[in-house]
Coordinates of C-alpha atoms in Angstrom, one line a residue:
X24 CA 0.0 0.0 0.0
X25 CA 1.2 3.7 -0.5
X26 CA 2.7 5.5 1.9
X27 CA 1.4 8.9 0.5
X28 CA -0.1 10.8 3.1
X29 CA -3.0 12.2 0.9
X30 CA -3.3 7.9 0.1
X31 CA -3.5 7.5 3.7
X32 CA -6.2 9.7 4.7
X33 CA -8.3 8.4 2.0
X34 CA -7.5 4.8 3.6
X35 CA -8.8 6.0 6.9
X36 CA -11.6 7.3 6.0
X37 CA -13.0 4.2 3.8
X38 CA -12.3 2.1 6.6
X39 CA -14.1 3.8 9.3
X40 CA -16.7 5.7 7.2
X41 CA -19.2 2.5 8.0
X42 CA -18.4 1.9 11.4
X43 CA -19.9 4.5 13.3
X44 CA -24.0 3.5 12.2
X45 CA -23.3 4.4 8.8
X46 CA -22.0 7.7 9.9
X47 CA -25.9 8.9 10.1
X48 CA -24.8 11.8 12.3
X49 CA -23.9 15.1 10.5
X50 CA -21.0 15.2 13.3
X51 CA -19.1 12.1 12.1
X52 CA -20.6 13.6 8.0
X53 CA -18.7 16.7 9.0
X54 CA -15.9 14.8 10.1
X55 CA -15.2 13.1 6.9
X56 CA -15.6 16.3 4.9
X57 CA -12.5 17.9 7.0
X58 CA -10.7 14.6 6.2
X59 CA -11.3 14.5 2.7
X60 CA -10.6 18.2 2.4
X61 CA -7.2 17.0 4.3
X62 CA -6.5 14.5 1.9
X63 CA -7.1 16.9 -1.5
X64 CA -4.7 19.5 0.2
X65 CA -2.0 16.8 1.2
X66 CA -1.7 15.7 -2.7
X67 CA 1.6 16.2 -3.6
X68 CA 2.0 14.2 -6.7
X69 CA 2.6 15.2 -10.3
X70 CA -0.5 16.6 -11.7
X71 CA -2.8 14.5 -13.5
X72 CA -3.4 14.9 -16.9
X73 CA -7.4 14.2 -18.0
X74 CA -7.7 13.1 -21.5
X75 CA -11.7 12.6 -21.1
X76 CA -12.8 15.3 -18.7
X77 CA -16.8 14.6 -20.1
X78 CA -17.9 12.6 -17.3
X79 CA -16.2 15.0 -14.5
X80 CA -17.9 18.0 -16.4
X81 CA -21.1 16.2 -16.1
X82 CA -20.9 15.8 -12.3
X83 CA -19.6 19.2 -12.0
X84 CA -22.2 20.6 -13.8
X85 CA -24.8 18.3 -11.5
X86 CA -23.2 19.7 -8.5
X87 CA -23.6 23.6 -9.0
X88 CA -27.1 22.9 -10.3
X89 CA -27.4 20.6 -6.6
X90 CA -25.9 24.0 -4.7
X91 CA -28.0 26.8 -6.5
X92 CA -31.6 25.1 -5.9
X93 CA -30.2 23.8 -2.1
X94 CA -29.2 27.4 -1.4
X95 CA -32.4 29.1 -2.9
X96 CA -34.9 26.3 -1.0
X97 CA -32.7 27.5 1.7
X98 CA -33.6 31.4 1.3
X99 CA -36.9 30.3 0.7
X100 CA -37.1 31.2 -2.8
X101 CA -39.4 28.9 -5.0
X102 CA -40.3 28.6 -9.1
X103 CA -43.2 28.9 -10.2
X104 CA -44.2 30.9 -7.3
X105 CA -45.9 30.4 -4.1
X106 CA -49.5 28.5 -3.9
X107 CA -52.3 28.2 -1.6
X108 CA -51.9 25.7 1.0
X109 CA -52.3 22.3 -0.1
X110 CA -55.7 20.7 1.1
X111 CA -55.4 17.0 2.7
X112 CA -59.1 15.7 2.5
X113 CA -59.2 12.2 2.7
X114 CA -55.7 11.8 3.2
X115 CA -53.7 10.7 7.0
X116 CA -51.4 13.3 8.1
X117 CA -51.4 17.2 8.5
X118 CA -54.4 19.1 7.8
X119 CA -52.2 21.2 5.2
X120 CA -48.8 21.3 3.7
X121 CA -47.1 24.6 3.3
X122 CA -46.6 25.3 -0.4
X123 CA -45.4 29.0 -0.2
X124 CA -42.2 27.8 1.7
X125 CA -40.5 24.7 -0.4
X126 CA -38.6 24.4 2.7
X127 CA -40.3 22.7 5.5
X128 CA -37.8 21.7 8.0
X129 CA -37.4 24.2 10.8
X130 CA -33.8 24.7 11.5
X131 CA -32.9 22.4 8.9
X132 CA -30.0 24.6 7.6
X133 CA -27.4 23.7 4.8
X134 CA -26.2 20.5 7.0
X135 CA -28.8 18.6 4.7
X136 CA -26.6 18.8 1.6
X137 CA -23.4 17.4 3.7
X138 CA -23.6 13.9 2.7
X139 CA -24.0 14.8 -1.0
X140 CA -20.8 17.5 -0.2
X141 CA -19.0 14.0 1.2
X142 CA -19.9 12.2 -1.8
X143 CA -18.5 14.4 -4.6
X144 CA -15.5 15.3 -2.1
X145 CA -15.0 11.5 -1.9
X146 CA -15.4 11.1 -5.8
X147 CA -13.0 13.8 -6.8
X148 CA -10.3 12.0 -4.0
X149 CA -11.2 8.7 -6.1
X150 CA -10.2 10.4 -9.2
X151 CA -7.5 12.7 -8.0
X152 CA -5.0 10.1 -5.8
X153 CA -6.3 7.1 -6.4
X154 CA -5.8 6.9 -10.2
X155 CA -2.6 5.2 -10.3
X156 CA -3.4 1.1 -11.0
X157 CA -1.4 0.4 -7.7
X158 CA -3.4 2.6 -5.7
X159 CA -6.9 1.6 -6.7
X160 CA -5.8 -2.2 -6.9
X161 CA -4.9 -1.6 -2.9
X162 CA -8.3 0.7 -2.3
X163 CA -10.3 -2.1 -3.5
X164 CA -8.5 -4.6 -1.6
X165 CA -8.8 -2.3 1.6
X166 CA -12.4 -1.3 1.3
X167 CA -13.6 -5.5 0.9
X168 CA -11.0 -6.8 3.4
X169 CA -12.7 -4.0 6.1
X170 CA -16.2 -5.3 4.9
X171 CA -15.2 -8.2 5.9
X172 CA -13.8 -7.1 9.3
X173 CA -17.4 -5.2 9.6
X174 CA -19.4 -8.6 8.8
X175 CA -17.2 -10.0 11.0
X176 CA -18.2 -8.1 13.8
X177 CA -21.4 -7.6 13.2
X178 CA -22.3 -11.3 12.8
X179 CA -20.5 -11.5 16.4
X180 CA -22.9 -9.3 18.2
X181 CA -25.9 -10.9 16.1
X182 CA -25.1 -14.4 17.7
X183 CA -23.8 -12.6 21.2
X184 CA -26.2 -9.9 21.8
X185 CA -28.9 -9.9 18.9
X186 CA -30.8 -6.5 20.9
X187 CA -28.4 -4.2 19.8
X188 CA -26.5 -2.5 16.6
X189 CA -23.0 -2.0 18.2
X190 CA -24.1 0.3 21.0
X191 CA -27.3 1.7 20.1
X192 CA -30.7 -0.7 21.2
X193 CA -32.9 -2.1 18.9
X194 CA -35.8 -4.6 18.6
X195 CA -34.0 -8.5 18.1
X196 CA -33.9 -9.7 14.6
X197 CA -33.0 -12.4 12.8
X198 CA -31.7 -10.1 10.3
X199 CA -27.8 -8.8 10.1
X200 CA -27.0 -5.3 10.2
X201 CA -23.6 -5.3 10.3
X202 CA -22.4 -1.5 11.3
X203 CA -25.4 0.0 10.1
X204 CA -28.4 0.3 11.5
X205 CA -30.7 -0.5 8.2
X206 CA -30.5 -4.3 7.2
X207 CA -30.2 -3.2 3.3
X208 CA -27.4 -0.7 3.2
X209 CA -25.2 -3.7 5.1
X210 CA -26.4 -5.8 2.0
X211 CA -25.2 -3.3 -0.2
X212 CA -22.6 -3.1 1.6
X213 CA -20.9 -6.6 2.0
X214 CA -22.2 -7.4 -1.5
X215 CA -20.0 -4.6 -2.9
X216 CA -17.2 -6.7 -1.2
X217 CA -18.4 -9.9 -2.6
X218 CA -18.0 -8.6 -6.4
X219 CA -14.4 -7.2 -5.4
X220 CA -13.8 -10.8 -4.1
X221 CA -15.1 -12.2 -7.0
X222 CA -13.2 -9.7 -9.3
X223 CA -9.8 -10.3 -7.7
X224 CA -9.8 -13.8 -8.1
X225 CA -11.2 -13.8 -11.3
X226 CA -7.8 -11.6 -12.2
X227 CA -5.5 -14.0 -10.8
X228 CA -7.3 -17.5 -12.8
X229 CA -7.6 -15.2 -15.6
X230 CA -3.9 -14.2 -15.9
X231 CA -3.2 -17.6 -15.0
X232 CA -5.2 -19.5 -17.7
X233 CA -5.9 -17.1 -20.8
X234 CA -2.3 -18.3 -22.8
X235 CA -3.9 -21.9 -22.3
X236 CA -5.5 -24.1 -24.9
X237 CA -7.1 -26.8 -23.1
X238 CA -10.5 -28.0 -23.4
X239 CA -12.5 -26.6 -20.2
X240 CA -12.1 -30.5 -18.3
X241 CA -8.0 -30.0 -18.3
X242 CA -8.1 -26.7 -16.9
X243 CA -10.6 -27.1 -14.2
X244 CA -7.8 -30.4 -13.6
X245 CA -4.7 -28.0 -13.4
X246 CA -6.3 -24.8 -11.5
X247 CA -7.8 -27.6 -9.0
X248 CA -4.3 -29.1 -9.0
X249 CA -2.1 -26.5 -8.7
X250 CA -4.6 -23.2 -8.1
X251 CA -3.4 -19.8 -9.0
X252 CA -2.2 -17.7 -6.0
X253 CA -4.5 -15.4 -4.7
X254 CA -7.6 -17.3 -5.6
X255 CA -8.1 -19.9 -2.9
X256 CA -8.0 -16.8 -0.5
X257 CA -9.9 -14.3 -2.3
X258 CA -12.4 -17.2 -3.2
X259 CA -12.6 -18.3 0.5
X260 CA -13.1 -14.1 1.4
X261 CA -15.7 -13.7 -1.3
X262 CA -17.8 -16.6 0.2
X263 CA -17.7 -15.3 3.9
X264 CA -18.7 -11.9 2.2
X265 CA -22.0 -13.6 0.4
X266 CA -23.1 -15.0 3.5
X267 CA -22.8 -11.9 5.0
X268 CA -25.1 -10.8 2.3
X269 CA -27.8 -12.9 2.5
X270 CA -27.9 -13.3 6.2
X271 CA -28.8 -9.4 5.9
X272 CA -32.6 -10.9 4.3
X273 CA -32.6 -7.9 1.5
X274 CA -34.1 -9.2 -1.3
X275 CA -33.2 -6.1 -3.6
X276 CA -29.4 -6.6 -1.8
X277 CA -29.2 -10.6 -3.2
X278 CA -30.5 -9.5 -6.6
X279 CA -28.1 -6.8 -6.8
X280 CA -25.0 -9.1 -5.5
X281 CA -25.6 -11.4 -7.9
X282 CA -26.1 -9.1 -10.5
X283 CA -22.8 -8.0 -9.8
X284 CA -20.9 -11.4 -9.7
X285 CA -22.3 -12.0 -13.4
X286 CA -21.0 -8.9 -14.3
X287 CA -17.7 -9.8 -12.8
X288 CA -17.4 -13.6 -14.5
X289 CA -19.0 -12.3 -17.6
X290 CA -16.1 -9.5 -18.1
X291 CA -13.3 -10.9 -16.8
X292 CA -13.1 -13.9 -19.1
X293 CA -14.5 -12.7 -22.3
X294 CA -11.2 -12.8 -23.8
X295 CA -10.4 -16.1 -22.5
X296 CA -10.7 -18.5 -25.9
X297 CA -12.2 -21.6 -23.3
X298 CA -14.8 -18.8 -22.1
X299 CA -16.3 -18.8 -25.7
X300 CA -17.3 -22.3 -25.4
X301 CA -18.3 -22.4 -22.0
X302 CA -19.5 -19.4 -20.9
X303 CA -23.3 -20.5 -20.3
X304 CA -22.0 -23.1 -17.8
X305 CA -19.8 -21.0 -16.2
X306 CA -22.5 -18.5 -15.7
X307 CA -24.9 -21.6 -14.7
X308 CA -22.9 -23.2 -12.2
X309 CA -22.3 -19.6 -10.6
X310 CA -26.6 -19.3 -10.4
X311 CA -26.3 -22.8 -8.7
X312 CA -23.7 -21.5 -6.2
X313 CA -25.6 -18.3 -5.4
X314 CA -28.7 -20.3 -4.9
X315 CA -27.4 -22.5 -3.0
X316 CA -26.0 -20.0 -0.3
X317 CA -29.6 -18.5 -0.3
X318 CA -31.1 -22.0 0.7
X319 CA -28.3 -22.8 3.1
X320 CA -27.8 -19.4 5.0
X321 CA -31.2 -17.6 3.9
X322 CA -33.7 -18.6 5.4
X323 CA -35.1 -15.3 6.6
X324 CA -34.6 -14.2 3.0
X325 CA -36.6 -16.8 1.3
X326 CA -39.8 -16.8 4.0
X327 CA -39.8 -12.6 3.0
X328 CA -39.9 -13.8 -0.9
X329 CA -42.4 -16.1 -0.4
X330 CA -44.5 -13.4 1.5
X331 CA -44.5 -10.7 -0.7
X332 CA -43.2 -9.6 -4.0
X333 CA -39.7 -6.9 -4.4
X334 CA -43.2 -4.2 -4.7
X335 CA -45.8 -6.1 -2.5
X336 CA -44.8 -4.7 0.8
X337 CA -46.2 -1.3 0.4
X338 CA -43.6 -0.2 -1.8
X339 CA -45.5 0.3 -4.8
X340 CA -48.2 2.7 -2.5
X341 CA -45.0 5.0 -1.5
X342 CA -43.7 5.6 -5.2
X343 CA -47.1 6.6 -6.6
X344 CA -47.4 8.9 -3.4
X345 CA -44.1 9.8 -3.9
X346 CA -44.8 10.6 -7.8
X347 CA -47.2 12.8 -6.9
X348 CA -45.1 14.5 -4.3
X349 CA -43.0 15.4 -7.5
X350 CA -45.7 16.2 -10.0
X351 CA -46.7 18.7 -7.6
X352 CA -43.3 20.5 -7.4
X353 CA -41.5 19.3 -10.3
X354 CA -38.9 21.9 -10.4
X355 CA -37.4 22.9 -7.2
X356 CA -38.6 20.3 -5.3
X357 CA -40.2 20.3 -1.7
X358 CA -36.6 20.9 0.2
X359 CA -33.9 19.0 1.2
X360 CA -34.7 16.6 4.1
X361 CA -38.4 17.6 3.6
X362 CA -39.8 14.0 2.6
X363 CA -41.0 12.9 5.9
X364 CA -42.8 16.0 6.9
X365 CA -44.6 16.1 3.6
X366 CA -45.4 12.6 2.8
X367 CA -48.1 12.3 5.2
X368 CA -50.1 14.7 2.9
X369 CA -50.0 13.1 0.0
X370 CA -50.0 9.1 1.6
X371 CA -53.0 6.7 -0.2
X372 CA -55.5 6.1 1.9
X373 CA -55.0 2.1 2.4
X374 CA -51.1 2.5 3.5
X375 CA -50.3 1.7 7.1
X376 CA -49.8 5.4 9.1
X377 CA -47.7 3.6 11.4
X378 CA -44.3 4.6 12.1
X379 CA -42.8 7.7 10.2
X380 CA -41.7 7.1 6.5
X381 CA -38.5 9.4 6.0
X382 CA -37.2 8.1 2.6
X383 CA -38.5 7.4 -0.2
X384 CA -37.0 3.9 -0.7
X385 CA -35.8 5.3 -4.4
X386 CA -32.3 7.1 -4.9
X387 CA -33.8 8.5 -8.1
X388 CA -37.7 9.3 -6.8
X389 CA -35.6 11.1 -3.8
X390 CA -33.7 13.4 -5.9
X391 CA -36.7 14.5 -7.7
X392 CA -38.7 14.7 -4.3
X393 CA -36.0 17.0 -2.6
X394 CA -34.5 19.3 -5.5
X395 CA -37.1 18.7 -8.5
X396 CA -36.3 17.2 -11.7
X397 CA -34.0 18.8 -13.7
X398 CA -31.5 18.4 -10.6
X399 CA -32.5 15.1 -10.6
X400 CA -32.0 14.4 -14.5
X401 CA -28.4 15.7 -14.4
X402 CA -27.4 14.0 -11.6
X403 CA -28.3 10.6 -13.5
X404 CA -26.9 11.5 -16.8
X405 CA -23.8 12.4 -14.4
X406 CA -24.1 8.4 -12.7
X407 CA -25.0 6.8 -16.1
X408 CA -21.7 8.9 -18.0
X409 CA -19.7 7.1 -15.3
X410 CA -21.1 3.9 -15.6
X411 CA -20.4 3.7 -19.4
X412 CA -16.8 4.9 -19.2
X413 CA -16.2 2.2 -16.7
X414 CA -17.8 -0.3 -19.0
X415 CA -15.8 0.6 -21.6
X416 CA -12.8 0.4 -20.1
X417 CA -13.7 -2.7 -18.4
X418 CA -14.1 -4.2 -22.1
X419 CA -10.9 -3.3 -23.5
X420 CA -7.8 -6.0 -23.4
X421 CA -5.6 -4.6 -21.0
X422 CA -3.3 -6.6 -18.9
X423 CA -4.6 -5.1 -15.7
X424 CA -8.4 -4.5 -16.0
X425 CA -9.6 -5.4 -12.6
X426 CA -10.0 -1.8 -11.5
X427 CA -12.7 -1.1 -13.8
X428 CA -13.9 -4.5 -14.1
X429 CA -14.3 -4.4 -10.2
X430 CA -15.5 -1.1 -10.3
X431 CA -18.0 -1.4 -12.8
X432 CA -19.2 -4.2 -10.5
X433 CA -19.4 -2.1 -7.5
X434 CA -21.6 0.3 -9.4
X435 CA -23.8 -2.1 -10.7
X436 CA -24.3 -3.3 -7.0
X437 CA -25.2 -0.4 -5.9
X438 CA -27.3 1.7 -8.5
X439 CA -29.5 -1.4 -8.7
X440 CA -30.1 -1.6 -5.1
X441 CA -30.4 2.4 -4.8
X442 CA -33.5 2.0 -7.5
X443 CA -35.7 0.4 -5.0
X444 CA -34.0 1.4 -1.2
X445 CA -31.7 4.4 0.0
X446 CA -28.5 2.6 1.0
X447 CA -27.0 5.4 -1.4
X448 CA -28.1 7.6 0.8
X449 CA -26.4 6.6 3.6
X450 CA -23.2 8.1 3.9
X451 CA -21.0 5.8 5.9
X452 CA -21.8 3.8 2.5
X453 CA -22.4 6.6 -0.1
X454 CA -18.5 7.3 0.7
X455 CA -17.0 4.4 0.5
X456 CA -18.7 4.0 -2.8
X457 CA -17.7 7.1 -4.8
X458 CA -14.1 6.6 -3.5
X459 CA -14.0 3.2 -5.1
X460 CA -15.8 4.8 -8.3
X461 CA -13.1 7.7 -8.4
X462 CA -10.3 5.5 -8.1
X463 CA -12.1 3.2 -10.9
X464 CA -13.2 6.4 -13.0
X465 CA -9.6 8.0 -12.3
X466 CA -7.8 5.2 -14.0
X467 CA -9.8 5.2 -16.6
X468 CA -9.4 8.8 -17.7
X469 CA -5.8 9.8 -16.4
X470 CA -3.0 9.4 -18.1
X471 CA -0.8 7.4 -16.9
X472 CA 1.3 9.4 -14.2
X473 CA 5.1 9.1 -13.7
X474 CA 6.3 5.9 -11.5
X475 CA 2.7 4.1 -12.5
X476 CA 4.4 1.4 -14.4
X477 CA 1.2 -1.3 -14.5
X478 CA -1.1 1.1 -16.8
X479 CA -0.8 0.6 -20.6
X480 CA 0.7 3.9 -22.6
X481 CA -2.7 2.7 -24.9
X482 CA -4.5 5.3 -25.6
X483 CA -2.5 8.0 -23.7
X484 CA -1.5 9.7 -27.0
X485 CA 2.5 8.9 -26.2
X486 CA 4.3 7.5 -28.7
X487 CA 6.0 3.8 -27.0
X488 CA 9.6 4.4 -26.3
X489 CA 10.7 1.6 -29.1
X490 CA 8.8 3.6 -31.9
X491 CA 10.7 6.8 -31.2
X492 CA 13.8 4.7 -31.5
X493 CA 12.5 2.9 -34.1
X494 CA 11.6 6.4 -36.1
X495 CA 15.0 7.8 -35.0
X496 CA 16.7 5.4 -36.8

């Protein structure tokens, strides 16, 4: 691992972002702003060179757009303008909601907007120091080897003391939360770790079998004879991470895992000649594997399937209400923060008023809900830019492409889980994930910097070193 002191920092904080309940608190948010901030101002290598700067101007662009309508909800200025207070006949909650102020939070403040600050301060430390191959190799490493201390732990005080989340009390459940205090983000979470798993030792049979000619029999022979390094262990450490998964019971979070393991196998070997022939049983037996550990270890998992649909548990009631919630302000949105004190106007008649619903389960729906939907569109054509330059990358025939292939993974993971729950919104989560998608999305658009001898000089625009000799000749 680096010893740069900016590297470091960014170490640090992607190790302890989850631990402290998924760093809900805007004192442990604030926290990991200063140290991000720290690490940005500690850079002290050679400065990077973008040669695609499109999907950085397209979160940059998202951002200001994200500060302007944050800091205008904030002085209480609204487009169109103010309306009549909204009548809530019929409906559970408040009598009215207040339409001439979009926002409704008293002493709410700007602190809304720090995780999203720790998100693009976490992405922008991604791209900025952790671009070199070496150093995103050994953030991904870091960030699925603490998962696994975190599953670790938590799984330890689920057997020991099932009442409580570390130190905070809660009702006993057969259901692991890890670190965090929402069964789902710790899904996310550890199934983020699976793919990296997955990815890593992928990389080392890859590299180990793709000069090969074998039929598919002799090679399953040799790697169970003599198996690459690295793969036992990483395989071993990407099992303990899916049962960690699944023991969470999320549903969306198994889907989403094994989305991203397909992803993984489905990438890594393409270019492997045995893979064209055998690719549909690869990917088979994988399906068998995963469904397997769901039977074994998830037990809770499968009675919550066979009670109710991914949109049977209400779900479906809280995105139409929260669809209207946008249709009503479309463009600025009702506030940052302000779902759960308007909701109860506009929740259907026939969902359950127990308990208080402060997210809209929906990264997406939530953007629109809280800063209206232009703010929302860019943000996703921001998220979906970054998700195709990692693909591409991921497709081309490098020698080292388990930082986007891993990546890529990790994105998949997550935006399909953050389409149906908030574990995106979760910051002891959210920045642990845009560091690993900096350091992905860094190494895909940087040049390669001086002393980074694993990237390729392919497509860097530099002549190679033996054609300038060649031509000098």
């Amino acid at each position: 691992m680096s010893t740069n002191p900016s590297f470091l920092v960014l170490a640090i904080v992607l190790v302890l972002a989850p631990f402290p309940l998924g760093s809900l608190n805007t004192v442990w948010v604030g926290f990991w702003i200063v140290a991000l901030s720290l690490a940005l101002l500690l850079t002290r290598d050679q400065q990077p060179v973008v040669h695609r700067s499109g999907p950085m101007l397209a979160v940059y662009v998202a951002s200001v757009a994200y500060a302007l309508v944050a800091i205008a909800q904030t002085v209480g200025w609204s487009f169109p303008p103010p309306e009549p207070a909204l009548p809530a006949a019929g409906r559970e909650g408040p009598a009215s909601v207040p339409a001439d102020n979009p926002f409704t939070i008293p002493d709410a403040g700007i602190w809304h907007a720090a995780p999203a600050v720790a998100s693009l301060l976490a992405l922008v430390c991604g791209v900025v120091i952790a671009a070199r191959t070496d150093r995103a190799v050994s953030l991904l490493r870091l960030a699925a080897l603490s998962a696994l201390v975190w599953a670790a732990v938590g799984l330890a005080q689920w057997v020991i003391d099932p009442g409580h989340v570390l130190w905070v009390p809660r009702p006993a459940s057969s259901r692991l939360s890890g670190t965090f205090l929402n069964p789902n983000t710790a899904a996310t979470y550890h199934g983020c770790a699976t793919v990296i798993f997955v990815a890593l030792a992928g990389d080392a049979l890859r590299r180990e079998i793709s000069s090969r000619r074998e039929d598919f029999a002799q090679i399953l022979r040799y790697v169970v004879v003599r198996p690459p390094g690295g793969l036992v262990l990483y395989g071993c450490a990407a099992a303990f991470a899916l049962v960690a998964t699944i023991v969470t019971g999320s549903r969306a979070g198994m889907v989403a895992t094994a989305m991203g393991v397909f992803v993984v196998i489905a990438l890594t070997f393409r270019s492997v000649p045995v893979w064209r022939r055998w690719r549909w049983g690869v990917l088979a037996v994988s399906a068998v594997v995963v469904f397997g550990g769901v039977m074994v270890f998830g037990g809770e998992q499968m009675n919550r399937v066979d009670a109710t649909t991914l949109l049977e548990d209400g779900r479906a009631d809280i995105y139409r209400s929260t669809v209207e919630m946008i249709l009503r302000k479309p463009w600025m949105g009702h506030g940052l923060g302000a779902f759960e004190f308007a909701y109860p106007a506009f929740r259907a008649q026939d969902v359950s008023i127990r308990g208080i619903m402060t997210r809209a389960h929906s990264v997406p729906l939530q953007l629109a809900v809280d800063l209206g939907i232009v703010v929302a569109a860019l943000v996703l054509v921001a998220c979906v830019w970054i998700a195709w330059v990692l693909l591409r990358e991921a497709l081309t025939d490098r020698r080292r492409r388990v930082v986007p292939i891993a990546t890529f993974a990790v994105l998949v993971v997550a935006y399909v889980h953050g389409l149906v729950d908030f574990s995106l919104q979760i910051p002891g989560f959210a920045i642990v994930f845009w560091l690993l998608i900096g350091a992905g999305l860094g190494n895909a658009l940087i040049r390669p910097l001086a002393g980074d001898g694993e990237r390729s000089r392919e497509g860097s625009g530099q002549p190679r070193a033996s054609s300038r000799r060649a031509s000098a000749r």
